[in-house]
Amino acid sequence: MIYAKNRKFLKKFYKVSYKNFSFLEVSINNFSCHRLLYKGPFFAKMNMMNFYDEVRNRYGNVKRARGFYLYTEKNIRLLDMYLDGGMSILGRKENQAPLVFKQSIDKGLNAFLPSSGDYRLKKALNSLFPEHPHFYLLSEWSKVSSFLETKDNKTCLDSCIMENVWKPFLPSSENLKKKKVFFVNPPFCTSIKIAVSKDDLPILSCAVSAAEKEVLAKAFFDLIRLINLRELENRLSEEELINSARGKNKKQQLAKNIKSYKRVAELCSHFWNMEGPYLFPKLNKEKYDDFFKAALDSHILLSPDFTIPSILPKIRVYTELENFLKTQTQNVRIK
């Protein structure tokens, strides 16, 4: 994060463009300053709805995040179905990436230094996209936009980018592997944009700390492991999957989990088009803000942006979500 007392300070010393940034006033060390927050295409549209304020006004700040839940200052647990625009789709503290990040910082690798993260990140991305051996770490989407293949000759940068972002567990994303260049939504919350290409492009990656490369590499390896596990599960029937669990109690719990997921998926189908774990709204865009706020009142954080899908995580019980959707079936008219 970059801190400054005012915009003149930023412009003079950092020479940054304000197009993709917003300012959030915070109090640090007993004086007022501004925190510079990135708000690119995959950040919530703050001009439509400031979801920071929506959460804070109801429940206070988020003080902890674990798994697929957020815990607030007012001791409220929120089911997170936004998951940082899909970057936290693996959950928080559900894998080893956060631990690797902490260890890298402890080792002093928060500087721009050569490390094993370079090799490991390349190996992970090449494992996921073997036909795209070149990758680029970018600070701006626009550096690669001229190389993207778009439908209907789209000129809007946001639309062009969004149709060229690979997302894990999204079946339609697999079609992007036929293209020469596309972006990859990382499985770890970061402001770094990742592009992969079949050919070497005349662009340079931006400076990224060794710690961030290490954590991105670990996150992608965690993702690969989970993708392989999901593929194995998909080849099994429901009965075979339950029988694969060890012990009677685990078999019973898995059966309950599957039943619970099916029940909530059926309810979700009334409000979203489901593709994998991704939920694309059926609601009119004009009604979405009210739907988001109603969900938040029920302790559920949906995607604050109509164009960014929410995500249905796999958890044991969906009590909050089921109760909310059952109520909404009586109040919301789908057009």
PDB file of N, CA and C in Angstrom, residues 69-127:
ATOM      1  N   TYR A  69     -15.500 -17.844   5.440  1.00  0.00           N
ATOM      2  CA  TYR A  69     -16.238 -16.957   6.335  1.00  0.00           C
ATOM      3  C   TYR A  69     -15.408 -15.732   6.704  1.00  0.00           C
ATOM      4  N   LEU A  70     -16.117 -14.627   6.957  1.00  0.00           N
ATOM      5  CA  LEU A  70     -15.517 -13.397   7.455  1.00  0.00           C
ATOM      6  C   LEU A  70     -16.078 -13.140   8.852  1.00  0.00           C
ATOM      7  N   TYR A  71     -15.224 -12.721   9.772  1.00  0.00           N
ATOM      8  CA  TYR A  71     -15.640 -12.456  11.144  1.00  0.00           C
ATOM      9  C   TYR A  71     -15.439 -10.974  11.440  1.00  0.00           C
ATOM     10  N   THR A  72     -16.486 -10.311  11.896  1.00  0.00           N
ATOM     11  CA  THR A  72     -16.460  -8.859  12.046  1.00  0.00           C
ATOM     12  C   THR A  72     -16.283  -8.425  13.502  1.00  0.00           C
ATOM     13  N   GLU A  73     -16.091  -7.114  13.669  1.00  0.00           N
ATOM     14  CA  GLU A  73     -15.879  -6.549  15.005  1.00  0.00           C
ATOM     15  C   GLU A  73     -17.095  -6.729  15.910  1.00  0.00           C
ATOM     16  N   LYS A  74     -18.272  -6.839  15.322  1.00  0.00           N
ATOM     17  CA  LYS A  74     -19.494  -7.011  16.117  1.00  0.00           C
ATOM     18  C   LYS A  74     -19.842  -8.486  16.312  1.00  0.00           C
ATOM     19  N   ASN A  75     -18.814  -9.337  16.142  1.00  0.00           N
ATOM     20  CA  ASN A  75     -18.960 -10.781  16.357  1.00  0.00           C
ATOM     21  C   ASN A  75     -20.030 -11.410  15.469  1.00  0.00           C
ATOM     22  N   ILE A  76     -20.073 -10.954  14.224  1.00  0.00           N
ATOM     23  CA  ILE A  76     -20.971 -11.527  13.229  1.00  0.00           C
ATOM     24  C   ILE A  76     -20.144 -12.307  12.213  1.00  0.00           C
ATOM     25  N   ARG A  77     -20.600 -13.495  11.887  1.00  0.00           N
ATOM     26  CA  ARG A  77     -19.927 -14.306  10.869  1.00  0.00           C
ATOM     27  C   ARG A  77     -20.671 -14.172   9.546  1.00  0.00           C
ATOM     28  N   LEU A  78     -19.931 -13.792   8.504  1.00  0.00           N
ATOM     29  CA  LEU A  78     -20.515 -13.635   7.175  1.00  0.00           C
ATOM     30  C   LEU A  78     -20.053 -14.767   6.265  1.00  0.00           C
ATOM     31  N   LEU A  79     -20.986 -15.369   5.551  1.00  0.00           N
ATOM     32  CA  LEU A  79     -20.628 -16.341   4.523  1.00  0.00           C
ATOM     33  C   LEU A  79     -20.130 -15.565   3.309  1.00  0.00           C
ATOM     34  N   ASP A  80     -18.880 -15.764   2.936  1.00  0.00           N
ATOM     35  CA  ASP A  80     -18.273 -15.002   1.844  1.00  0.00           C
ATOM     36  C   ASP A  80     -18.455 -15.740   0.523  1.00  0.00           C
ATOM     37  N   MET A  81     -19.326 -15.205  -0.326  1.00  0.00           N
ATOM     38  CA  MET A  81     -19.539 -15.774  -1.658  1.00  0.00           C
ATOM     39  C   MET A  81     -18.960 -14.865  -2.742  1.00  0.00           C
ATOM     40  N   TYR A  82     -18.296 -13.806  -2.301  1.00  0.00           N
ATOM     41  CA  TYR A  82     -17.576 -12.922  -3.222  1.00  0.00           C
ATOM     42  C   TYR A  82     -16.156 -13.431  -3.418  1.00  0.00           C
ATOM     43  N   LEU A  83     -15.488 -13.749  -2.306  1.00  0.00           N
ATOM     44  CA  LEU A  83     -14.156 -14.358  -2.324  1.00  0.00           C
ATOM     45  C   LEU A  83     -13.181 -13.569  -3.188  1.00  0.00           C
ATOM     46  N   ASP A  84     -13.197 -12.249  -2.983  1.00  0.00           N
ATOM     47  CA  ASP A  84     -12.251 -11.363  -3.676  1.00  0.00           C
ATOM     48  C   ASP A  84     -12.313 -11.541  -5.187  1.00  0.00           C
ATOM     49  N   GLY A  85     -13.536 -11.606  -5.704  1.00  0.00           N
ATOM     50  CA  GLY A  85     -13.694 -11.760  -7.146  1.00  0.00           C
ATOM     51  C   GLY A  85     -13.218 -13.108  -7.658  1.00  0.00           C
ATOM     52  N   GLY A  86     -13.150 -14.100  -6.766  1.00  0.00           N
ATOM     53  CA  GLY A  86     -12.714 -15.444  -7.155  1.00  0.00           C
ATOM     54  C   GLY A  86     -11.265 -15.729  -6.824  1.00  0.00           C
ATOM     55  N   MET A  87     -10.511 -14.708  -6.401  1.00  0.00           N
ATOM     56  CA  MET A  87      -9.100 -14.936  -6.092  1.00  0.00           C
ATOM     57  C   MET A  87      -8.917 -15.760  -4.816  1.00  0.00           C
ATOM     58  N   SER A  88      -9.927 -15.774  -3.955  1.00  0.00           N
ATOM     59  CA  SER A  88      -9.860 -16.582  -2.733  1.00  0.00           C
ATOM     60  C   SER A  88     -10.767 -17.805  -2.843  1.00  0.00           C
ATOM     61  N   ILE A  89     -10.905 -18.332  -4.048  1.00  0.00           N
ATOM     62  CA  ILE A  89     -11.800 -19.463  -4.287  1.00  0.00           C
ATOM     63  C   ILE A  89     -11.362 -20.714  -3.530  1.00  0.00           C
ATOM     64  N   LEU A  90     -10.090 -20.801  -3.153  1.00  0.00           N
ATOM     65  CA  LEU A  90      -9.609 -21.946  -2.382  1.00  0.00           C
ATOM     66  C   LEU A  90      -9.904 -21.788  -0.896  1.00  0.00           C
ATOM     67  N   GLY A  91     -10.471 -20.650  -0.515  1.00  0.00           N
ATOM     68  CA  GLY A  91     -10.709 -20.383   0.898  1.00  0.00           C
ATOM     69  C   GLY A  91      -9.482 -19.749   1.528  1.00  0.00           C
ATOM     70  N   ARG A  92      -9.665 -19.244   2.725  1.00  0.00           N
ATOM     71  CA  ARG A  92      -8.552 -18.613   3.431  1.00  0.00           C
ATOM     72  C   ARG A  92      -8.077 -19.533   4.545  1.00  0.00           C
ATOM     73  N   LYS A  93      -6.797 -19.725   4.607  1.00  0.00           N
ATOM     74  CA  LYS A  93      -6.174 -20.637   5.567  1.00  0.00           C
ATOM     75  C   LYS A  93      -6.597 -22.081   5.334  1.00  0.00           C
ATOM     76  N   GLU A  94      -7.108 -22.365   4.132  1.00  0.00           N
ATOM     77  CA  GLU A  94      -7.496 -23.733   3.794  1.00  0.00           C
ATOM     78  C   GLU A  94      -6.367 -24.447   3.063  1.00  0.00           C
ATOM     79  N   ASN A  95      -5.300 -23.700   2.745  1.00  0.00           N
ATOM     80  CA  ASN A  95      -4.172 -24.273   2.020  1.00  0.00           C
ATOM     81  C   ASN A  95      -2.888 -23.698   2.596  1.00  0.00           C
ATOM     82  N   GLN A  96      -1.758 -24.009   1.978  1.00  0.00           N
ATOM     83  CA  GLN A  96      -0.467 -23.631   2.534  1.00  0.00           C
ATOM     84  C   GLN A  96       0.045 -22.272   2.059  1.00  0.00           C
ATOM     85  N   ALA A  97      -0.646 -21.638   1.111  1.00  0.00           N
ATOM     86  CA  ALA A  97      -0.155 -20.372   0.555  1.00  0.00           C
ATOM     87  C   ALA A  97       0.034 -19.282   1.618  1.00  0.00           C
ATOM     88  N   PRO A  98      -0.931 -19.043   2.528  1.00  0.00           N
ATOM     89  CA  PRO A  98      -0.716 -18.015   3.557  1.00  0.00           C
ATOM     90  C   PRO A  98       0.499 -18.296   4.436  1.00  0.00           C
ATOM     91  N   LEU A  99       0.736 -19.579   4.747  1.00  0.00           N
ATOM     92  CA  LEU A  99       1.893 -19.949   5.557  1.00  0.00           C
ATOM     93  C   LEU A  99       3.186 -19.652   4.807  1.00  0.00           C
ATOM     94  N   VAL A 100       3.215 -19.954   3.518  1.00  0.00           N
ATOM     95  CA  VAL A 100       4.399 -19.667   2.695  1.00  0.00           C
ATOM     96  C   VAL A 100       4.659 -18.166   2.652  1.00  0.00           C
ATOM     97  N   PHE A 101       3.587 -17.379   2.572  1.00  0.00           N
ATOM     98  CA  PHE A 101       3.728 -15.923   2.549  1.00  0.00           C
ATOM     99  C   PHE A 101       4.365 -15.430   3.848  1.00  0.00           C
ATOM    100  N   LYS A 102       3.876 -15.921   4.974  1.00  0.00           N
ATOM    101  CA  LYS A 102       4.413 -15.534   6.281  1.00  0.00           C
ATOM    102  C   LYS A 102       5.880 -15.937   6.398  1.00  0.00           C
ATOM    103  N   GLN A 103       6.205 -17.147   5.975  1.00  0.00           N
ATOM    104  CA  GLN A 103       7.586 -17.620   6.051  1.00  0.00           C
ATOM    105  C   GLN A 103       8.509 -16.789   5.166  1.00  0.00           C
ATOM    106  N   SER A 104       8.026 -16.403   3.986  1.00  0.00           N
ATOM    107  CA  SER A 104       8.837 -15.595   3.069  1.00  0.00           C
ATOM    108  C   SER A 104       9.107 -14.215   3.652  1.00  0.00           C
ATOM    109  N   ILE A 105       8.094 -13.619   4.286  1.00  0.00           N
ATOM    110  CA  ILE A 105       8.272 -12.312   4.924  1.00  0.00           C
ATOM    111  C   ILE A 105       9.270 -12.424   6.072  1.00  0.00           C
ATOM    112  N   ASP A 106       9.158 -13.502   6.869  1.00  0.00           N
ATOM    113  CA  ASP A 106      10.086 -13.713   7.985  1.00  0.00           C
ATOM    114  C   ASP A 106      11.525 -13.845   7.499  1.00  0.00           C
ATOM    115  N   LYS A 107      11.690 -14.355   6.281  1.00  0.00           N
ATOM    116  CA  LYS A 107      13.030 -14.519   5.705  1.00  0.00           C
ATOM    117  C   LYS A 107      13.539 -13.239   5.043  1.00  0.00           C
ATOM    118  N   GLY A 108      12.719 -12.190   5.051  1.00  0.00           N
ATOM    119  CA  GLY A 108      13.132 -10.930   4.448  1.00  0.00           C
ATOM    120  C   GLY A 108      12.985 -10.893   2.944  1.00  0.00           C
ATOM    121  N   LEU A 109      12.137 -11.765   2.393  1.00  0.00           N
ATOM    122  CA  LEU A 109      11.984 -11.836   0.938  1.00  0.00           C
ATOM    123  C   LEU A 109      10.879 -10.919   0.418  1.00  0.00           C
ATOM    124  N   ASN A 110      10.576  -9.865   1.181  1.00  0.00           N
ATOM    125  CA  ASN A 110       9.572  -8.914   0.713  1.00  0.00           C
ATOM    126  C   ASN A 110      10.168  -7.883  -0.242  1.00  0.00           C
ATOM    127  N   ALA A 111      11.442  -8.039  -0.588  1.00  0.00           N
ATOM    128  CA  ALA A 111      12.105  -7.148  -1.544  1.00  0.00           C
ATOM    129  C   ALA A 111      12.066  -7.768  -2.940  1.00  0.00           C
ATOM    130  N   PHE A 112      12.495  -6.997  -3.936  1.00  0.00           N
ATOM    131  CA  PHE A 112      12.514  -7.475  -5.329  1.00  0.00           C
ATOM    132  C   PHE A 112      13.834  -8.208  -5.571  1.00  0.00           C
ATOM    133  N   LEU A 113      13.852  -9.479  -5.198  1.00  0.00           N
ATOM    134  CA  LEU A 113      15.075 -10.278  -5.260  1.00  0.00           C
ATOM    135  C   LEU A 113      14.840 -11.554  -6.057  1.00  0.00           C
ATOM    136  N   PRO A 114      15.906 -12.077  -6.697  1.00  0.00           N
ATOM    137  CA  PRO A 114      15.761 -13.380  -7.361  1.00  0.00           C
ATOM    138  C   PRO A 114      15.589 -14.468  -6.303  1.00  0.00           C
ATOM    139  N   SER A 115      14.639 -15.363  -6.530  1.00  0.00           N
ATOM    140  CA  SER A 115      14.392 -16.430  -5.561  1.00  0.00           C
ATOM    141  C   SER A 115      13.858 -17.652  -6.289  1.00  0.00           C
ATOM    142  N   SER A 116      13.650 -18.718  -5.533  1.00  0.00           N
ATOM    143  CA  SER A 116      13.105 -19.940  -6.128  1.00  0.00           C
ATOM    144  C   SER A 116      11.674 -19.738  -6.594  1.00  0.00           C
ATOM    145  N   GLY A 117      11.046 -18.645  -6.143  1.00  0.00           N
ATOM    146  CA  GLY A 117       9.679 -18.357  -6.554  1.00  0.00           C
ATOM    147  C   GLY A 117       9.543 -18.169  -8.051  1.00  0.00           C
ATOM    148  N   ASP A 118      10.586 -17.636  -8.703  1.00  0.00           N
ATOM    149  CA  ASP A 118      10.547 -17.445 -10.157  1.00  0.00           C
ATOM    150  C   ASP A 118      10.372 -18.787 -10.867  1.00  0.00           C
ATOM    151  N   TYR A 119      11.209 -19.746 -10.491  1.00  0.00           N
ATOM    152  CA  TYR A 119      11.156 -21.073 -11.118  1.00  0.00           C
ATOM    153  C   TYR A 119       9.863 -21.797 -10.764  1.00  0.00           C
ATOM    154  N   ARG A 120       9.476 -21.723  -9.480  1.00  0.00           N
ATOM    155  CA  ARG A 120       8.287 -22.447  -9.031  1.00  0.00           C
ATOM    156  C   ARG A 120       7.014 -21.898  -9.675  1.00  0.00           C
ATOM    157  N   LEU A 121       6.936 -20.576  -9.823  1.00  0.00           N
ATOM    158  CA  LEU A 121       5.756 -19.976 -10.449  1.00  0.00           C
ATOM    159  C   LEU A 121       5.676 -20.368 -11.920  1.00  0.00           C
ATOM    160  N   LYS A 122       6.810 -20.360 -12.592  1.00  0.00           N
ATOM    161  CA  LYS A 122       6.839 -20.770 -14.004  1.00  0.00           C
ATOM    162  C   LYS A 122       6.423 -22.234 -14.137  1.00  0.00           C
ATOM    163  N   LYS A 123       6.911 -23.083 -13.238  1.00  0.00           N
ATOM    164  CA  LYS A 123       6.577 -24.505 -13.280  1.00  0.00           C
ATOM    165  C   LYS A 123       5.083 -24.725 -13.049  1.00  0.00           C
ATOM    166  N   ALA A 124       4.505 -23.994 -12.091  1.00  0.00           N
ATOM    167  CA  ALA A 124       3.079 -24.145 -11.790  1.00  0.00           C
ATOM    168  C   ALA A 124       2.218 -23.711 -12.967  1.00  0.00           C
ATOM    169  N   LEU A 125       2.536 -22.548 -13.551  1.00  0.00           N
ATOM    170  CA  LEU A 125       1.745 -22.047 -14.679  1.00  0.00           C
ATOM    171  C   LEU A 125       1.905 -22.932 -15.913  1.00  0.00           C
ATOM    172  N   ASN A 126       3.110 -23.445 -16.128  1.00  0.00           N
ATOM    173  CA  ASN A 126       3.324 -24.343 -17.270  1.00  0.00           C
ATOM    174  C   ASN A 126       2.599 -25.673 -17.086  1.00  0.00           C
ATOM    175  N   SER A 127       2.409 -26.081 -15.835  1.00  0.00           N
ATOM    176  CA  SER A 127       1.647 -27.306 -15.571  1.00  0.00           C
ATOM    177  C   SER A 127       0.172 -27.108 -15.899  1.00  0.00           C
TER     178      SER A 127
END
